[in-house]
Coordinates of C-alpha atoms in Angstrom, one line a residue:
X1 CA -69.3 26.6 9.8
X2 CA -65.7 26.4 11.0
X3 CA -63.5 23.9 8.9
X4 CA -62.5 20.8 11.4
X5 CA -58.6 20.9 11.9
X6 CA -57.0 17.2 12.1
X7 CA -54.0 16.6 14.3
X8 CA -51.4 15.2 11.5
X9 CA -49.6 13.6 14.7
X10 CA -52.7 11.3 15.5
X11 CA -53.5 10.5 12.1
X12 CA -50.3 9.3 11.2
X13 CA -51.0 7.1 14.5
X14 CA -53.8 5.8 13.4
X15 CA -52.5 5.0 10.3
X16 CA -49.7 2.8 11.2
X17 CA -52.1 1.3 14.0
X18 CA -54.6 -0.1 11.2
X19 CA -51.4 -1.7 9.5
X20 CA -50.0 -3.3 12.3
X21 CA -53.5 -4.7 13.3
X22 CA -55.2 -5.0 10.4
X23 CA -57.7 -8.0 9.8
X24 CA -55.3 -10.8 6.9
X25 CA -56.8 -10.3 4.2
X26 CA -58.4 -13.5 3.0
X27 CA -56.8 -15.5 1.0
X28 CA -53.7 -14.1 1.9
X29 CA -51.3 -16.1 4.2
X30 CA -50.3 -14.3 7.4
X31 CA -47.3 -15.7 7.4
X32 CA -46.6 -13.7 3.3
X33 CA -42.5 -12.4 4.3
X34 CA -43.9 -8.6 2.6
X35 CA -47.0 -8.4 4.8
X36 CA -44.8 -9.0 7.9
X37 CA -41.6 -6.3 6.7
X38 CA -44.4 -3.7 6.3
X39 CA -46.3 -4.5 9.7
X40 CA -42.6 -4.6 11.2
X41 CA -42.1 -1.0 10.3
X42 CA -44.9 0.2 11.2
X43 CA -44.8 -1.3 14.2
X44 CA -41.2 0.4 15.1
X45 CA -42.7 3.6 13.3
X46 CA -45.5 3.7 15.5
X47 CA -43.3 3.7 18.6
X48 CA -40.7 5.9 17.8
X49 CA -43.3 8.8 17.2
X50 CA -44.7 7.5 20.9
X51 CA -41.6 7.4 22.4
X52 CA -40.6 11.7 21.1
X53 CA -44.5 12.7 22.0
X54 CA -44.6 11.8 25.3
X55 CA -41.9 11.0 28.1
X56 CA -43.7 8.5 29.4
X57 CA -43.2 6.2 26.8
X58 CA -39.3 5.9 26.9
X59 CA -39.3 2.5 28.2
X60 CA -40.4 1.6 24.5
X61 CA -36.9 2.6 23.4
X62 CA -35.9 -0.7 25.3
X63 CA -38.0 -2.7 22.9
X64 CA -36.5 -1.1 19.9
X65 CA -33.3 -1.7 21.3
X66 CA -34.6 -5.9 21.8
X67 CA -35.1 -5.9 18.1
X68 CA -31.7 -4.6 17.0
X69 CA -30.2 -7.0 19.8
X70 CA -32.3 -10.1 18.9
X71 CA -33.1 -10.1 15.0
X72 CA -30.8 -11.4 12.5
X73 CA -29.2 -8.2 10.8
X74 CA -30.0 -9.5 7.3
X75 CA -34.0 -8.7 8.5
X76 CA -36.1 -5.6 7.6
X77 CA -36.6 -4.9 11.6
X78 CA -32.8 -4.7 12.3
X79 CA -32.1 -2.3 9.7
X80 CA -35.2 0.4 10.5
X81 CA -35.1 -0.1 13.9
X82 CA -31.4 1.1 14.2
X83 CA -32.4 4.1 11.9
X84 CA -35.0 4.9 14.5
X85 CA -33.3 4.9 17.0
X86 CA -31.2 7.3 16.0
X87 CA -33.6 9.3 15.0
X88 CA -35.2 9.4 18.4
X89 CA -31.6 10.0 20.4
X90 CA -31.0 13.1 18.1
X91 CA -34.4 14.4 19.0
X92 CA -34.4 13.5 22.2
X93 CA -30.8 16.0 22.2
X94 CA -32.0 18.5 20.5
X95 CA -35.3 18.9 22.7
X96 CA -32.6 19.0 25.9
X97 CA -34.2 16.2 27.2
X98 CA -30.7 14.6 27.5
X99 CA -28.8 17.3 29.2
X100 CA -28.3 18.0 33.1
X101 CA -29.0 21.3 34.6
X102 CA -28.4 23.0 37.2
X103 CA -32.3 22.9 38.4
X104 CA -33.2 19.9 37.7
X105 CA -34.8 17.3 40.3
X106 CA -33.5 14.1 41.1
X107 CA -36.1 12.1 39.0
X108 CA -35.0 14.0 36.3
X109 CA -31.3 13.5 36.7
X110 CA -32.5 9.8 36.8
X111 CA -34.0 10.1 33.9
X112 CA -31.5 11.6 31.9
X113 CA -28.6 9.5 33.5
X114 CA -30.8 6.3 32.2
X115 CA -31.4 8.0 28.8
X116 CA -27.6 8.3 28.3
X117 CA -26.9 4.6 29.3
X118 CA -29.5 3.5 26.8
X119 CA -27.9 5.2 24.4
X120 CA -24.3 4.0 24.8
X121 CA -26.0 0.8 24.6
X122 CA -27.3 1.7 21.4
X123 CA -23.4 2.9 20.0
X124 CA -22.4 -0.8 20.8
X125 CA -25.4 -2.1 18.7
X126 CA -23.8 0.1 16.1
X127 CA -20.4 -1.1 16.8
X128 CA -21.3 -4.4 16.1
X129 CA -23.2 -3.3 13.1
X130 CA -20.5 -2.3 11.3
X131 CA -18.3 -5.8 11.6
X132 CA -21.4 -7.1 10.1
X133 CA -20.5 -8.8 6.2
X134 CA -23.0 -6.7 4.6
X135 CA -21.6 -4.0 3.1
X136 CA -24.8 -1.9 3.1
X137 CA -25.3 -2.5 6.7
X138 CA -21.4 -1.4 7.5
X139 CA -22.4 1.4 5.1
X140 CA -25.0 2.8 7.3
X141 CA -23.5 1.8 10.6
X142 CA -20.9 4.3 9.7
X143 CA -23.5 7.0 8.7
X144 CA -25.7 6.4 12.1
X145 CA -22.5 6.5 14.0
X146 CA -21.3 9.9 12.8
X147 CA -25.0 11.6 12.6
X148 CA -25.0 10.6 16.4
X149 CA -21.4 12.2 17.3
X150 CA -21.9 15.6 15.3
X151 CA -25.9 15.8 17.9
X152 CA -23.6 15.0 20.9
X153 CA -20.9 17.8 20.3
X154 CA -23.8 19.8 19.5
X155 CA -26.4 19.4 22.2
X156 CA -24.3 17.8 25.1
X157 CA -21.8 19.9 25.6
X158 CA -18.7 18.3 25.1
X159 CA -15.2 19.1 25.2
X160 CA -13.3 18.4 22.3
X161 CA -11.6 15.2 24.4
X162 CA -14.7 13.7 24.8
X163 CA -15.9 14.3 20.9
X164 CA -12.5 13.0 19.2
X165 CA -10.2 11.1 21.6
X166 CA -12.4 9.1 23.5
X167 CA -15.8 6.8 23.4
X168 CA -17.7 6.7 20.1
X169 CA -15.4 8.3 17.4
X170 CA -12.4 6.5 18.9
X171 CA -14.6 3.3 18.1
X172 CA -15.6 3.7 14.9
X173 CA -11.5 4.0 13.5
X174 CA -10.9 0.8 15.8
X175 CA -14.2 -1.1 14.1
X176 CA -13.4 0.3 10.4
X177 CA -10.2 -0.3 10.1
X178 CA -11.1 -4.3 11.3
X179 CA -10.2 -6.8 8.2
X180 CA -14.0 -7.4 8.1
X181 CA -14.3 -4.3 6.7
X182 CA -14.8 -4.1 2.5
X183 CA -12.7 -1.5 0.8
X184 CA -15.4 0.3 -0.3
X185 CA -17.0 1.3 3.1
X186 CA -13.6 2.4 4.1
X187 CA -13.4 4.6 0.2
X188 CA -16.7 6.0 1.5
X189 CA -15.5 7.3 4.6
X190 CA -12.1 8.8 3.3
X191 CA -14.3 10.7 0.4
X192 CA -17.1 11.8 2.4
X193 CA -15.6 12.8 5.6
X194 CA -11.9 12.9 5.6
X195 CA -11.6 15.0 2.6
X196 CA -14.2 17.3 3.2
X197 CA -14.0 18.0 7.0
X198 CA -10.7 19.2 8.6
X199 CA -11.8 18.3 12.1
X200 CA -12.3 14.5 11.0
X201 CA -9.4 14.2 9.1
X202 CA -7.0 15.9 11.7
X203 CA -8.5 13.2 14.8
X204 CA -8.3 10.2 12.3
X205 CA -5.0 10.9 12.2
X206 CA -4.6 11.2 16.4
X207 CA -7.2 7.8 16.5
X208 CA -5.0 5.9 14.1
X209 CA -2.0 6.8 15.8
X210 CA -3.6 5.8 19.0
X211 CA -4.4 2.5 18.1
X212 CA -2.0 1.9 15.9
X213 CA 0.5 1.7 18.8
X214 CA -1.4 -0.3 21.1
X215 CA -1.4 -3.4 18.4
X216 CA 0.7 -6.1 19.1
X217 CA 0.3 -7.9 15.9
X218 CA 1.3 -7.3 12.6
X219 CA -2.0 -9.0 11.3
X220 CA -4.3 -6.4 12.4
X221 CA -2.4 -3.2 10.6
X222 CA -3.6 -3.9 7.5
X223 CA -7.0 -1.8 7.6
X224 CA -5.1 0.9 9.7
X225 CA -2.5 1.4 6.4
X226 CA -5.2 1.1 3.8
X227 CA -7.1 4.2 5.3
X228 CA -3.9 6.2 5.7
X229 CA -2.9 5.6 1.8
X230 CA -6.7 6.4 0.8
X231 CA -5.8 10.0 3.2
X232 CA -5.0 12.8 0.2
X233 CA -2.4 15.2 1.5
X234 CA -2.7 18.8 2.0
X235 CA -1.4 21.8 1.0
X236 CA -0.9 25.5 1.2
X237 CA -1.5 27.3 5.0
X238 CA -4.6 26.2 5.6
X239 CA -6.5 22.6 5.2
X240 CA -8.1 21.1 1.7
X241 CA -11.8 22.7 2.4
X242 CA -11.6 24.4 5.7
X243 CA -15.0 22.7 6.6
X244 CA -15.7 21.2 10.1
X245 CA -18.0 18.1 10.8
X246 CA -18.9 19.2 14.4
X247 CA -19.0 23.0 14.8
X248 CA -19.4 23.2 18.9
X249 CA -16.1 22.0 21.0
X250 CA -15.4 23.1 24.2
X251 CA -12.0 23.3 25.2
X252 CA -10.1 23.1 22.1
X253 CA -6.5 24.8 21.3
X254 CA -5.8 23.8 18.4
X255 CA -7.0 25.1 14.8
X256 CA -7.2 22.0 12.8
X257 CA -7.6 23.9 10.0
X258 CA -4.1 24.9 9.4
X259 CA -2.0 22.5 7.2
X260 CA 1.0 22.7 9.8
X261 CA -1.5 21.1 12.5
X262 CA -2.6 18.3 9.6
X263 CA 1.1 17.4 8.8
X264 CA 2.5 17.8 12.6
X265 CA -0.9 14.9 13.5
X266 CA 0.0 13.0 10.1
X267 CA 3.7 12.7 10.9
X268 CA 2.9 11.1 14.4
X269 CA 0.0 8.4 12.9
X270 CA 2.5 7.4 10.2
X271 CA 5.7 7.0 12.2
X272 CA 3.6 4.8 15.4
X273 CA 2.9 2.8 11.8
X274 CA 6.7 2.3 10.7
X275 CA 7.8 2.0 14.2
X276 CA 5.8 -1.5 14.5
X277 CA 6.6 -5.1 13.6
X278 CA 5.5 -5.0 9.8
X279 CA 5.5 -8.2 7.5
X280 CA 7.5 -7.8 4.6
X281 CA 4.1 -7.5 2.1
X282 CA 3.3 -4.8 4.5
X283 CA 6.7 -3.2 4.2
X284 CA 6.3 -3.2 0.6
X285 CA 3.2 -1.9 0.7
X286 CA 4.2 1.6 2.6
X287 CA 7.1 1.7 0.6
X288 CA 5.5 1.8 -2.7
X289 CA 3.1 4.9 -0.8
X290 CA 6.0 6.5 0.2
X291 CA 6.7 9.3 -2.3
X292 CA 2.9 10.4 -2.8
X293 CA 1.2 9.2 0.3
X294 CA 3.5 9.5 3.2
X295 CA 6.4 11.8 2.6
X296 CA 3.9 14.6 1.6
X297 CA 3.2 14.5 5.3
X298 CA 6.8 15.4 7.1
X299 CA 8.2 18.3 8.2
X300 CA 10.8 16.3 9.2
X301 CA 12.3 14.2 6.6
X302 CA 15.2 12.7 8.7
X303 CA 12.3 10.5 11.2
X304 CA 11.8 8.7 8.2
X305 CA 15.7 7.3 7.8
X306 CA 15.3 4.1 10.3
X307 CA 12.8 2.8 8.9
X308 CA 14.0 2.7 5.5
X309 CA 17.6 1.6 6.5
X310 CA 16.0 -1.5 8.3
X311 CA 13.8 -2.1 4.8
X312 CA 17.5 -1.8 3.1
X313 CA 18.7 -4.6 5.4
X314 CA 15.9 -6.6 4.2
X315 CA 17.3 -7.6 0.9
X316 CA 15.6 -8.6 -2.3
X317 CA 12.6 -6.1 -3.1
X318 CA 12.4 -4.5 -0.5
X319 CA 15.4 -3.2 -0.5
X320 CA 14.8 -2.0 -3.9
X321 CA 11.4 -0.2 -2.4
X322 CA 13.5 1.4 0.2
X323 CA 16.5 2.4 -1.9
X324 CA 13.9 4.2 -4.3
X325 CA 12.4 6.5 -1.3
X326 CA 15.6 7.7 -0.3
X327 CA 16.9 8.7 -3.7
X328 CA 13.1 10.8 -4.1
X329 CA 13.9 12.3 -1.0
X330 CA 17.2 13.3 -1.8
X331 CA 16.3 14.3 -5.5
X332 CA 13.2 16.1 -4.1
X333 CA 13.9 17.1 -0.3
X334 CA 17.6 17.8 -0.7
X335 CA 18.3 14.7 2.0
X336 CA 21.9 14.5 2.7
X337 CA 22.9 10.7 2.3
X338 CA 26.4 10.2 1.9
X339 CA 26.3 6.4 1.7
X340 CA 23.8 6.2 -1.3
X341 CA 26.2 4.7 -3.8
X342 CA 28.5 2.8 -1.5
X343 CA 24.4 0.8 0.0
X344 CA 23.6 1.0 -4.1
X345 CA 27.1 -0.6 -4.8
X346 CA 26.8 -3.4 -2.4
X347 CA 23.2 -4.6 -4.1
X348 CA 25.6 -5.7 -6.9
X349 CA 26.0 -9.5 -5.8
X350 CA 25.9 -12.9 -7.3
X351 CA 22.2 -13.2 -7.1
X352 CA 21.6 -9.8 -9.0
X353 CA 21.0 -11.0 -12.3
X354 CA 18.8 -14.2 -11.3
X355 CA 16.7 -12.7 -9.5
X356 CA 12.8 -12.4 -10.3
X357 CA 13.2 -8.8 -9.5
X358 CA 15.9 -8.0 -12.5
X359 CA 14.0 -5.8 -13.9
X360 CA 12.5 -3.5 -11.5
X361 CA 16.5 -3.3 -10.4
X362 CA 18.0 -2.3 -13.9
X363 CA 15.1 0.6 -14.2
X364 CA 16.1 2.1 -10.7
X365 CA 19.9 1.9 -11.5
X366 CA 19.5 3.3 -14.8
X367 CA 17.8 6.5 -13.0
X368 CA 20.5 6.2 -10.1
X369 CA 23.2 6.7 -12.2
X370 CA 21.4 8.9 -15.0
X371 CA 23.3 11.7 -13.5
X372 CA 26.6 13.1 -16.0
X373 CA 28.3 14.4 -12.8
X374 CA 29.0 11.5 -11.0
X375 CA 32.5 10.7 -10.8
X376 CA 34.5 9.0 -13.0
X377 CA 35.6 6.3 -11.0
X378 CA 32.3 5.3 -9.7
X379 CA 30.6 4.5 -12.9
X380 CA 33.7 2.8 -13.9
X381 CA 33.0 0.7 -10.9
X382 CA 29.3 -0.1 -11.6
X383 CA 30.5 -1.3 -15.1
X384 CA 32.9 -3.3 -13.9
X385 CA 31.2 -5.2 -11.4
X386 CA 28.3 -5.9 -13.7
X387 CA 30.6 -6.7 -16.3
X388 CA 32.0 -9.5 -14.0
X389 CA 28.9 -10.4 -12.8
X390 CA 27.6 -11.3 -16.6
X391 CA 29.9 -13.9 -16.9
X392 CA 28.1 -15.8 -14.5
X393 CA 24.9 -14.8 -15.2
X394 CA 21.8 -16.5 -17.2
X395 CA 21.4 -15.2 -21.0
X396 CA 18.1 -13.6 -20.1
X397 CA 20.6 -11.4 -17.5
X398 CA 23.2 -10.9 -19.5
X399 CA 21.7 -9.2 -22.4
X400 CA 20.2 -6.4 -20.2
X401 CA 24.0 -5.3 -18.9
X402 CA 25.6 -4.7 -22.2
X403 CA 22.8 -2.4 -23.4
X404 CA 22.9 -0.8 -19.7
X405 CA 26.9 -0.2 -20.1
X406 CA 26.5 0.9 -23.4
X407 CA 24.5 3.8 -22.3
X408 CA 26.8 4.3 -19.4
X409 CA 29.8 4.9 -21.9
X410 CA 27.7 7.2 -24.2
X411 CA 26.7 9.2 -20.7
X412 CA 30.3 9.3 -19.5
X413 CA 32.5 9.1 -22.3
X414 CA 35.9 9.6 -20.0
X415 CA 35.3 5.9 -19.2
X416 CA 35.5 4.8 -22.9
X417 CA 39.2 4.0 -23.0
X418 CA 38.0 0.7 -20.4
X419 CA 37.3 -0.8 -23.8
X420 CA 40.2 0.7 -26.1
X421 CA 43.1 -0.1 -23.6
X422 CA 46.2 -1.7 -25.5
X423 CA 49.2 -2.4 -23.5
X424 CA 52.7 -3.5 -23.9
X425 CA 53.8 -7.1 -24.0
X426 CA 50.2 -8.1 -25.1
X427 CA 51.8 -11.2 -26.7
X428 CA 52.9 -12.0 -23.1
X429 CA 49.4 -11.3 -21.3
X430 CA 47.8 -13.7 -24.2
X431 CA 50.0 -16.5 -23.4
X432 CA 50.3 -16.0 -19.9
X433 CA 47.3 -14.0 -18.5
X434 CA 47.6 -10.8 -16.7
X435 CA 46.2 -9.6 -12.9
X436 CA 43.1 -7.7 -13.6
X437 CA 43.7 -4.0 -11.4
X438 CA 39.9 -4.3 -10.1
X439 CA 39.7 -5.5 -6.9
X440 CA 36.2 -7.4 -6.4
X441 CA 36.2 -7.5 -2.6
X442 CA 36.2 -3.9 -1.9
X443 CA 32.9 -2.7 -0.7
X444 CA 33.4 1.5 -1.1
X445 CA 33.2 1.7 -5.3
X446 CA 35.7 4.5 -5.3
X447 CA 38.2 2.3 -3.8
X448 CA 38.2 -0.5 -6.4
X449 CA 40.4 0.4 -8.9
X450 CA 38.2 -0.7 -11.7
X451 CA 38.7 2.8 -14.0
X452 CA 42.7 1.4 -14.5
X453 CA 41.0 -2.0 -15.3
X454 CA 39.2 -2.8 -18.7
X455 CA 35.9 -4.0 -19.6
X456 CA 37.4 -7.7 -21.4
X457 CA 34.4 -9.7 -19.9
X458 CA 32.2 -7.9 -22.6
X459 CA 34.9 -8.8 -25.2
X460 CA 34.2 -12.4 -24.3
X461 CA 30.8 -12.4 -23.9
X462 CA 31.3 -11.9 -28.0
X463 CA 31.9 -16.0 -27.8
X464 CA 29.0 -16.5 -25.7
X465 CA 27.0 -19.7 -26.5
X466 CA 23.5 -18.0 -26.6
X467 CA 24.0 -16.8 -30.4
X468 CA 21.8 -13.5 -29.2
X469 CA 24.0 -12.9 -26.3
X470 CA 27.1 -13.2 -28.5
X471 CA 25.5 -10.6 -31.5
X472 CA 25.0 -8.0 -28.4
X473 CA 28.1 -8.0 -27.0
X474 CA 29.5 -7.2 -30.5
X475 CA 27.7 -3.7 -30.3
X476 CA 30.6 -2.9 -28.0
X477 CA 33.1 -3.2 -30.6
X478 CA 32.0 -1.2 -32.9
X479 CA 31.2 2.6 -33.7
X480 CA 29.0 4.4 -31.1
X481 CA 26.7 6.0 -33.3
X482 CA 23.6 4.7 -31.7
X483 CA 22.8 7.6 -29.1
X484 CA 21.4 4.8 -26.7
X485 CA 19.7 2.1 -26.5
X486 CA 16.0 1.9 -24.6
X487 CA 16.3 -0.7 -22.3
X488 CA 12.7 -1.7 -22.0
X489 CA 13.5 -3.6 -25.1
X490 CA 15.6 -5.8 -23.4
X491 CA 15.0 -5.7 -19.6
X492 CA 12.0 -8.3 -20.1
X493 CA 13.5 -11.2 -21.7
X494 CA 13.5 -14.5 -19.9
X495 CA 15.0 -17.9 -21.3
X496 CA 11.4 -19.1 -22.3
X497 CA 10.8 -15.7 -24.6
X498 CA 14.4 -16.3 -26.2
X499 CA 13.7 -20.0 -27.0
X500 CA 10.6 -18.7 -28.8
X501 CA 12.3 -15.9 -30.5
X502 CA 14.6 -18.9 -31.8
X503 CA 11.7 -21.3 -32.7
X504 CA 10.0 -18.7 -34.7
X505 CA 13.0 -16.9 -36.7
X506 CA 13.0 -18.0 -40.6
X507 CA 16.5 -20.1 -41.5
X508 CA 18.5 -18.6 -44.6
X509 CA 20.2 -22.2 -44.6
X510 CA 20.2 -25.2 -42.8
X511 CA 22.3 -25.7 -40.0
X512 CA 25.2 -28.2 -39.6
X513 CA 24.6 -31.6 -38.5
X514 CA 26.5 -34.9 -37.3
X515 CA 26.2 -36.6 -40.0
X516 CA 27.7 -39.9 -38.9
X517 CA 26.0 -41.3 -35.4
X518 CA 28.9 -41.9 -32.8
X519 CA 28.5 -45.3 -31.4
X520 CA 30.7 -44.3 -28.1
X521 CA 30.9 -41.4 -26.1
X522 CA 32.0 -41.6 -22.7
X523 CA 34.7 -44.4 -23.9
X524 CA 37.3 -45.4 -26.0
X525 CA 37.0 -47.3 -29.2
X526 CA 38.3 -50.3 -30.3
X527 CA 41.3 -50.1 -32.2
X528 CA 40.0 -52.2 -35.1
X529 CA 37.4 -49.8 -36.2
X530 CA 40.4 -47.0 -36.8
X531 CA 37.7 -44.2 -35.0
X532 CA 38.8 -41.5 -33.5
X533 CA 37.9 -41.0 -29.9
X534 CA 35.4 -38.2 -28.5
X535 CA 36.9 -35.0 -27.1
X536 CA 35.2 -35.9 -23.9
X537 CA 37.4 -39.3 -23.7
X538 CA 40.4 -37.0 -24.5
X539 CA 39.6 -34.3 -22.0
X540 CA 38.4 -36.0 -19.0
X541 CA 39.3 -39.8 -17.0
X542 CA 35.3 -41.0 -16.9
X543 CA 37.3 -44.6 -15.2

């Protein structure tokens, strides 16, 4: 006798039709949240395998669509009902069902015209999935969104305008790059996409530039520069895996696979970034990518100059940021910058050494004049200005320049006499004072005439009142047989760690004390009690 063949198609039916309308059992609450999740997906279950058997039961897609529209995302029906419905628009492609030919009838053009409508309707569900605060949600928003796009270049026929540039992949880089998005949605994407599919990293690139561009407020560039830092540059003549997401496009000219087409799309998306209205965090934050995350990128080195002149003009750290990038680009991309020193020169003000950002300063300034072929006269200038500088400056401040000039002399050891020069008629110049050859107010260092000057504010930084300061400064006068000094030993003091470096040294003998309690200080004393007066009543009229 024959063995009886079962359709698997209707059993699975009739499976998910006793679930969804199975008796409670007793005892059981019908209102128990698991029982309803599991009759929930059944339920959607059930009519996505109606809905790919048999045309006539398309209008259920509408109901699948009700619960992604009317259910609180954080429910079991949201999330499976979304995953359906991709599910049955892929199928629906593949099958053809959702294509227009030449021979088909007008109902069917009706058909398929509705089909598509539903479907966009379905990519705005999407769109509003990923904005959702569930990251797991955002995560599979993104994942349904891009399964969809690679079965619509495949099945529909697309050029690659209508794939890349417009509609659903132009949406998703608008909705991930939202501040609602977490970080690690937006890691996903860049590791799983981006850097393994030429195709989507080239038209991120073109999407970001797109958008970026039509912002009008600073506010909203943050997730577009977070995505382009996470972007990994390319290399060699061809792209990083020479993979494609979507292997049908109609229509394209260009081979996205070639590293010159990467960088040429690259270069546009990151200059529409620095030619908008950044905030000065965001500034700083494009500067600090510069060297590994965005000059990788041009072909044309000199784009980059406005915007980090304007960051110069900036002052304070960003200016710092911006000097930085240009001296990689000149040390690495051979950029021709003529006004380096003089821009460097002119960050030597009053507010220098008080700043907050002292040390991030010295270490740049130490590399910018690490060079042994700079020009005498230059350096000379640097060590004179910050020579002048630390007689104004806090103690903290002060003992990073000597160390720093210290190692400027042992690097350009023409400029050594600025501490050995004797003169004639010194008696005179003791007694009288002398005019000091270094003129302050000249803003081109080669002009200042600081190498015929001499380095004497070091010599009396030797009587400083900060007993630390004053044991530095004598390094100066004596034998240079120290190679040099690392400055990270001193670039991180602050008047708080120096007061507890006092506090905690050991005492080889007590210091001296008043050891008679003046009764007046601001004013005279009586002749009678035969007491001198204070050096404050001598020196100054108090009235």
């Amino acid at each position: 006798m024959p063995a009886v063949h079962k359709d698997p198609m209707k059993e699975l039916k009739r499976q998910i039709s006793e679930q969804i309308f199975e008796k409670p059992v007793k005892g059981l609450k019908h209102s128990d949240s698991s029982l309803e999740a599991n009759q929930a997906q059944a339920r959607i279950l059930l009519l996505e395998n109606q809905i790919i058997e048999s045309r006539k039961n398309y209008n259920s897609i509408n109901i699948l669509i009700d619960y992604c529209q009317h259910n609180n995302s954080q429910t079991n029906e949201y999330h499976v009902s979304a995953v359906a419905l991709c599910r049955i628009f892929c199928r629906l492609m593949a099958r053809g069902s959702m294509s227009k030919a030449n021979g088909n009838s007008e109902n069917e053009v009706v058909v398929v015209q509705w089909l598509r409508e539903r479907m966009e309707e379905y990519e705005r569900i999407l769109s509003d999935m990923v904005l959702t605060t569930d990251e797991y949600l955002q995560s599979t928003a993104l994942k349904l969104s891009l399964r969809l796009l690679k079965e619509k270049a495949s099945y529909l026929h697309m050029t690659t305008d209508m794939i890349w540039r417009k509609g659903l992949f132009l949406n998703i880089i608008q909705k991930i790059t939202k501040s609602e998005m977490t970080e690690n949605v937006l890691t996903e994407y860049a590791e799983k996409y981006i850097h393994q599919y030429d195709d989507i990293r080239y038209y991120t690139f073109a999407a970001l530039a797109e958008l970026v561009q039509a912002e009008t407020s600073g506010s909203s560039l943050d997730g577009p520069i977070s995505l382009l830092a996470m972007i990994d540059p390319v290399s060699g003549a061809s792209g990083s895996k020479g993979h494609h997401f979507v292997d049908t496009a109609y229509g394209s000219k260009i081979d996205v696979a070639q590293a010159t087409a990467q960088k040429k799309q690259a270069q546009e998306a990151w200059l529409a970034m620095l030619s908008c209205k950044l905030s000065k965090q965001q500034r700083k934050t494009v500067l600090s990518l510069f060297s590994d995350r965005v000059v990788p990128w041009f072909t044309k080195i000199e784009l980059l100059m406005d915007f980090l002149t304007t960051s110069f003009d900036s002052g304070g750290s960003t200016s710092l940021l911006a000097f930085s990038s240009i001296f990689h680009l000149i040390q690495e991309k051979n950029l021709d910058y003529p006004q380096f020193y003089y821009k460097l020169y002119s960050l030597l003000n009053s507010d220098v050494l008080h700043s907050k950002h002292r040390a991030r300063f010295f270490r740049l300034l130490a590399t910018f004049l690490a060079s042994t072929h700079l020009p005498a006269a230059l350096v000379a200038s640097f060590m004179k200005r910050l020579s002048r500088l630390s007689l104004f400056a806090p103690p903290s401040g002060v003992v990073i320049v000597i160390p720093f000039i210290y190692n400027l002399l042992k690097n350009h050891p023409t400029c050594t006499f600025m501490i050995h020069r004797k003169k004639e008629y010194s008696d005179y110049w003791t007694e009288e004072g002398m005019d000091d050859s270094f003129n302050c107010e000249e803003p081109d260092p080669m002009k200042t005439f600081a190498i015929e000057s001499s380095l004497w504010e070091l010599h009396a930084l030797q009587s400083h009142y900060q007993p630390n300061v004053a044991t530095v400064a004598k390094i100066i006068s004596e034998q240079f047989t120290k190679h040099s000094y690392n400055l990270e030993d001193f670039i991180d003091h602050s008047h708080s760690t120096m007061l507890d470096a006092e506090l905690v040294k050991k005492m080889s003998k007590p210091p001296v004390v008043e050891y008679e309690i003046p009764k007046r200080i601001f004013s005279k004393h009586s002749a009678e009690t035969g007491q001198k007066n204070s050096l404050l009543v001598e020196a100054w009229n108090f009235g």
